[in-house]
Short mmCIF file of C-alpha atoms in Angstrom, two decimals:
data_model
loop_
_atom_site.label_atom_id
_atom_site.label_comp_id
_atom_site.label_asym_id
_atom_site.label_seq_id
_atom_site.Cartn_x
_atom_site.Cartn_y
_atom_site.Cartn_z
CA UNK A 2 -22.03 27.40 -10.28
CA UNK A 3 -19.61 25.81 -7.86
CA UNK A 4 -15.92 26.49 -8.17
CA UNK A 5 -13.00 25.10 -6.23
CA UNK A 6 -10.21 27.69 -6.05
CA UNK A 7 -6.57 26.88 -5.21
CA UNK A 8 -3.78 29.46 -4.95
CA UNK A 9 -0.31 28.16 -5.87
CA UNK A 10 2.55 30.46 -4.86
CA UNK A 11 6.25 29.98 -5.53
CA UNK A 12 5.75 26.67 -7.35
CA UNK A 13 5.45 26.45 -11.13
CA UNK A 14 3.18 23.42 -11.27
CA UNK A 15 1.47 20.84 -9.07
CA UNK A 16 -1.34 18.30 -9.09
CA UNK A 17 -4.37 18.43 -6.81
CA UNK A 18 -6.63 15.44 -6.26
CA UNK A 19 -9.98 15.66 -4.49
CA UNK A 20 -11.17 12.66 -2.47
CA UNK A 21 -14.50 12.00 -0.79
CA UNK A 22 -14.39 10.66 2.77
CA UNK A 23 -14.55 7.05 1.56
CA UNK A 24 -11.20 7.62 -0.18
CA UNK A 25 -12.55 7.69 -3.74
CA UNK A 26 -10.83 10.18 -6.05
CA UNK A 27 -13.59 12.39 -7.45
CA UNK A 28 -11.64 15.20 -9.17
CA UNK A 29 -8.12 15.84 -10.44
CA UNK A 30 -6.79 19.33 -11.15
CA UNK A 31 -3.52 20.28 -12.86
CA UNK A 32 -2.24 23.45 -11.18
CA UNK A 33 0.01 26.25 -12.42
CA UNK A 34 1.49 29.10 -10.39
CA UNK A 35 -1.17 31.64 -9.44
CA UNK A 36 -4.91 31.29 -8.95
CA UNK A 37 -6.45 28.04 -10.24
CA UNK A 38 -10.15 27.19 -10.45
CA UNK A 39 -11.99 23.98 -11.26
CA UNK A 40 -15.68 23.23 -11.61
CA UNK A 41 -17.15 21.43 -8.62
CA UNK A 42 -20.75 21.30 -9.86
CA UNK A 43 -20.69 17.50 -10.10
CA UNK A 44 -19.75 17.08 -6.43
CA UNK A 45 -22.61 16.67 -3.96
CA UNK A 46 -22.69 18.40 -0.59
CA UNK A 47 -20.21 16.94 1.86
CA UNK A 48 -16.66 16.91 3.18
CA UNK A 49 -13.72 16.37 0.85
CA UNK A 50 -9.95 16.12 1.16
CA UNK A 51 -7.82 18.03 -1.34
CA UNK A 52 -4.33 16.57 -1.66
CA UNK A 53 -1.86 18.82 -3.48
CA UNK A 54 1.42 17.24 -4.62
CA UNK A 55 4.12 19.72 -5.63
CA UNK A 56 6.86 17.19 -6.36
CA UNK A 57 8.79 18.38 -3.31
CA UNK A 58 5.98 17.79 -0.81
CA UNK A 59 2.32 17.14 -0.26
CA UNK A 60 -0.34 19.25 1.47
CA UNK A 61 -3.80 17.98 2.41
CA UNK A 62 -6.72 20.30 3.17
CA UNK A 63 -10.31 19.58 4.18
CA UNK A 64 -13.06 21.41 2.29
CA UNK A 65 -16.83 21.45 2.71
CA UNK A 66 -19.25 21.77 -0.18
CA UNK A 67 -22.72 23.01 0.73
CA UNK A 68 -25.47 23.07 -1.88
#
């Protein structure tokens, strides 16, 4: 099983959106403070951008899924 894990520290809630490299949103995750996980089984191997919006700022990270 594939899981995407995001740690949220010092912020009570945020929203993470996962995009493939063509810019299509493929997953949306509502985050709470602490460790958050979401199933990534439906995502094929490849590079993805995870954009996390906290309300006071946005962070974008690149992730790689290998099957």
